[in-house]
Short mmCIF file of C-alpha atoms in Angstrom, two decimals:
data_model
loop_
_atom_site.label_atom_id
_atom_site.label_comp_id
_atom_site.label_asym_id
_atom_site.label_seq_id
_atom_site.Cartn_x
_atom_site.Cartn_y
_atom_site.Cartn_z
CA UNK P 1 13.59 19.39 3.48
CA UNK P 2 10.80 19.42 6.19
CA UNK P 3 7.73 21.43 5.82
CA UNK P 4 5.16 22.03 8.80
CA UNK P 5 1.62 22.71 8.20
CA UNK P 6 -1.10 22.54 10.46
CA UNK P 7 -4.56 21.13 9.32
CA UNK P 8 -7.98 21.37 10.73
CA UNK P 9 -10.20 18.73 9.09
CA UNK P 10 -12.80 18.13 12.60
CA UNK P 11 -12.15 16.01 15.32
CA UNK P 12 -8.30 16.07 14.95
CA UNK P 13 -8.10 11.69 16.70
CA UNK P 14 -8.86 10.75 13.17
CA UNK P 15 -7.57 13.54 10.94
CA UNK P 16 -4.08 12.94 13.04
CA UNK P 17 -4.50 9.16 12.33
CA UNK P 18 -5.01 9.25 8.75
CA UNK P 19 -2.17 11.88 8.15
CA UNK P 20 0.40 9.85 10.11
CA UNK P 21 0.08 6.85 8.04
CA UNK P 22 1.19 8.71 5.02
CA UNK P 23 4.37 8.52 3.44
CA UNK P 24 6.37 11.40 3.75
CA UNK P 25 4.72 12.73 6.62
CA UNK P 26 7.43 12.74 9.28
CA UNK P 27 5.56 13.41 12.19
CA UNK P 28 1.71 14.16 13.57
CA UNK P 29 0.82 16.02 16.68
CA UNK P 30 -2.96 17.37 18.21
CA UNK P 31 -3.44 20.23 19.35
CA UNK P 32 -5.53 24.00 19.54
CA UNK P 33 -4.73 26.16 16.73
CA UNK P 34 -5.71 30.01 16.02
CA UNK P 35 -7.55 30.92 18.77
CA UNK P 36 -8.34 33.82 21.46
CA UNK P 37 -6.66 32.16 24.81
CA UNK P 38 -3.09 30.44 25.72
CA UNK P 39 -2.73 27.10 26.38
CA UNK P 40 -6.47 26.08 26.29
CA UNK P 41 -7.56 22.68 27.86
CA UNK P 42 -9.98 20.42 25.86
CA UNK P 43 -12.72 21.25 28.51
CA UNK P 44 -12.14 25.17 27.39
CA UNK P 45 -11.83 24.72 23.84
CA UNK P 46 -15.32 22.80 23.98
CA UNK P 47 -17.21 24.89 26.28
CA UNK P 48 -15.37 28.27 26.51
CA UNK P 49 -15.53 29.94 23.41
CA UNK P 50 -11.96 29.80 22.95
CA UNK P 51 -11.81 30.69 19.16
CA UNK P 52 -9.57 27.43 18.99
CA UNK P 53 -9.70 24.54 16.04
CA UNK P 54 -9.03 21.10 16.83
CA UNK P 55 -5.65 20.88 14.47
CA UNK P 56 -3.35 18.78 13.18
CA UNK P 57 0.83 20.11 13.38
CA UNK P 58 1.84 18.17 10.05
CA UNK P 59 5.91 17.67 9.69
CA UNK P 60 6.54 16.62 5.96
CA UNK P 61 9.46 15.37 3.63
CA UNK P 62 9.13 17.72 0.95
CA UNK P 63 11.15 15.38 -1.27
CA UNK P 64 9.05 12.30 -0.62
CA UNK P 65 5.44 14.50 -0.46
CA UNK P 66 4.52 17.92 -1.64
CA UNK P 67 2.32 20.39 0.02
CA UNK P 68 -0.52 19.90 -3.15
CA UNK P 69 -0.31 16.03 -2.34
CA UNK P 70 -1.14 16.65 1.35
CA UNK P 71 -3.34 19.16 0.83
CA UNK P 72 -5.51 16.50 -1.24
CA UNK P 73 -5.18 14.01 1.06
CA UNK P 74 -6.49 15.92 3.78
CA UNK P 75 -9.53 17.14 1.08
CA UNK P 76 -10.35 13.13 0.32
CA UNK P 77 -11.22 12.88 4.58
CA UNK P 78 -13.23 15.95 5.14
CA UNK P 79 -16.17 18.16 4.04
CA UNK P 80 -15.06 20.69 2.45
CA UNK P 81 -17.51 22.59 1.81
CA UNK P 82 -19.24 22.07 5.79
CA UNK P 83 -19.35 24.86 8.51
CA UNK P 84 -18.55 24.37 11.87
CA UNK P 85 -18.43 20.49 11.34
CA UNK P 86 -17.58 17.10 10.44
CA UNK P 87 -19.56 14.09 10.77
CA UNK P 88 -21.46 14.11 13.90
CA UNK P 89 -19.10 16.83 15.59
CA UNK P 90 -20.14 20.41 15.47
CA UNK P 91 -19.08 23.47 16.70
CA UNK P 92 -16.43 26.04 15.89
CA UNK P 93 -13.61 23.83 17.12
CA UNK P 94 -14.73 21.31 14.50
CA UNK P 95 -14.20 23.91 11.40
CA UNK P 96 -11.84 22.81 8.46
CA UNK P 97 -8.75 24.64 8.19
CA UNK P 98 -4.98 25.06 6.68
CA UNK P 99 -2.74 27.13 8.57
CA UNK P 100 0.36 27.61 7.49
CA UNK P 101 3.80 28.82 8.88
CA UNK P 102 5.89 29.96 5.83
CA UNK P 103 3.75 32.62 3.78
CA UNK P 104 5.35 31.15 0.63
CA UNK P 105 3.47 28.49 0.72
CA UNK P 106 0.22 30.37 0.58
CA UNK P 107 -0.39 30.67 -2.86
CA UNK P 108 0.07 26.76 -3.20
CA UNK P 109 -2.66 26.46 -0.53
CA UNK P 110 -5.38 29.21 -2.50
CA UNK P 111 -4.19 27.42 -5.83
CA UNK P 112 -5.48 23.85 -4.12
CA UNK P 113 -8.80 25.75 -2.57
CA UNK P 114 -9.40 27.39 -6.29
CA UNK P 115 -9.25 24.00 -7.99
CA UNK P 116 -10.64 22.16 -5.44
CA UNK P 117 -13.85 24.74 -5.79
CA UNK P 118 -14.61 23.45 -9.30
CA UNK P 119 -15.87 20.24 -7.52
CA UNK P 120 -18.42 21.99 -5.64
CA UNK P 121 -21.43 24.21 -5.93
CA UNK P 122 -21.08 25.08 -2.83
CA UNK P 123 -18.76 27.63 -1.15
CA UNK P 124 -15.42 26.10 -0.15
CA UNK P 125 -15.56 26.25 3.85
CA UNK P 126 -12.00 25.94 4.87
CA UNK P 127 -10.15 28.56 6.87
CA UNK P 128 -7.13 29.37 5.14
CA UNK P 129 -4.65 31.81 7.33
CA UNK P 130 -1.09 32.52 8.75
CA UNK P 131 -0.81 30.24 12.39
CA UNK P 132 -1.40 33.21 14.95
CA UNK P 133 -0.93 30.47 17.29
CA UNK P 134 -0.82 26.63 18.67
CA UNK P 135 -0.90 24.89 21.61
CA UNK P 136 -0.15 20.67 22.18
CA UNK P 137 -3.17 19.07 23.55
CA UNK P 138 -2.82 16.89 26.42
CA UNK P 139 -1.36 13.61 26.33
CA UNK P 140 -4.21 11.30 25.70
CA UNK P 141 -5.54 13.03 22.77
CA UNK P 142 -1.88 12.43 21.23
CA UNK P 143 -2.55 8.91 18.60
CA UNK P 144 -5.79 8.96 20.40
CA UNK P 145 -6.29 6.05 17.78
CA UNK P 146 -3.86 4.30 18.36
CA UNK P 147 -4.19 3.60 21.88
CA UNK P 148 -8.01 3.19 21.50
CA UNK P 149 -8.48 1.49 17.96
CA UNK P 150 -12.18 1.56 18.81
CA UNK P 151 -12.75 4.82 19.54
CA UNK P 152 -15.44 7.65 17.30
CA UNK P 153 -14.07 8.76 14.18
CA UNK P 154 -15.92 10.71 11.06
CA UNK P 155 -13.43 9.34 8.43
CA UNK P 156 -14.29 5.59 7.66
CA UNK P 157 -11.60 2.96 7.96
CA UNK P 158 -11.27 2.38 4.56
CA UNK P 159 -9.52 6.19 4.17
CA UNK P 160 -7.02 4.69 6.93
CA UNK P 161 -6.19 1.68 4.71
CA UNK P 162 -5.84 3.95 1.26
CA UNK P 163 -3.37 6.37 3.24
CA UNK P 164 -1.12 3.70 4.24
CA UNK P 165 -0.97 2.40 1.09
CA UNK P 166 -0.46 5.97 -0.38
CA UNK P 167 2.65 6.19 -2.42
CA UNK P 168 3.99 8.62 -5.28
#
């Protein structure tokens, strides 16, 4: 069956990369996720206070991948335990988060943030809440990566090879 989730992890070009070349996950998609105004534009979400995260709409196989495995995926590419940013981008649009769609899968997601606290000292950072609301980012933030291989990423290419070679 296919599951959505939507993940925050920082600048979303190389969360959305990384996700897509796991198997299972049907389909990636950028975009502006829980914040204050409609249909934000990049330039707003940076400068306007929008409330918005840079996210990550995640389509999944449930039968090839379950929503534990992505969830620790997405925790092997980002700093969990970081406010308001991920490598050298910072600012509320760059917080971690999990936002789901079906509130059964919410204890699954506080389960994965309670055991994935027993690796840290610090408090786990991520944003964990019901998807008040999303918006597609424009066109050439979609596989931003792809279409500019060279382009700024936080997660190292050596995460990109490991997902693609991800396998139950």
């Amino acid at each position: 069956m296919q599951k959505e989730i939507y993940l925050a992890g920082g600048c979303f070009w190389g969360t959305e990369k990384y996700l897509q070349e796991i198997k299972g996950i049907v389909q990636t998609e950028v975009g502006y996720a829980n914040g204050t105004t409609e249909n934000p534009t990049y330039e707003e979400v940076c400068h306007n206070n929008t409330g918005h995260a840079e996210a990550v709409k995640v389509l999944y196989d449930d039968s090839q991948i379950s929503l534990e495995e992505v969830l620790n995926l997405y925790y092997d590419v980002i700093n969990p335990v970081s406010v308001n940013r991920q490598g050298g981008d910072v600012g509320t649009q760059y917080r971690t988060g999990i936002y789901y769609v079906d509130s059964k899968d919410e204890p699954a997601i506080q389960a994965s943030i309670q055991k994935l606290q027993q690796s840290y000292k610090e408090k786990i950072a991520i944003e964990v809440k019901p998807l008040s609301n999303y918006s597609k980012a424009e066109e050439y933030h979609q596989k931003y990566l792809d279409k500019n291989p060279n382009g700024y990423c936080h997660i190292g290419a050596d995460k990109f090879e490991l997902a693609k070679k991800y396998n139950r």
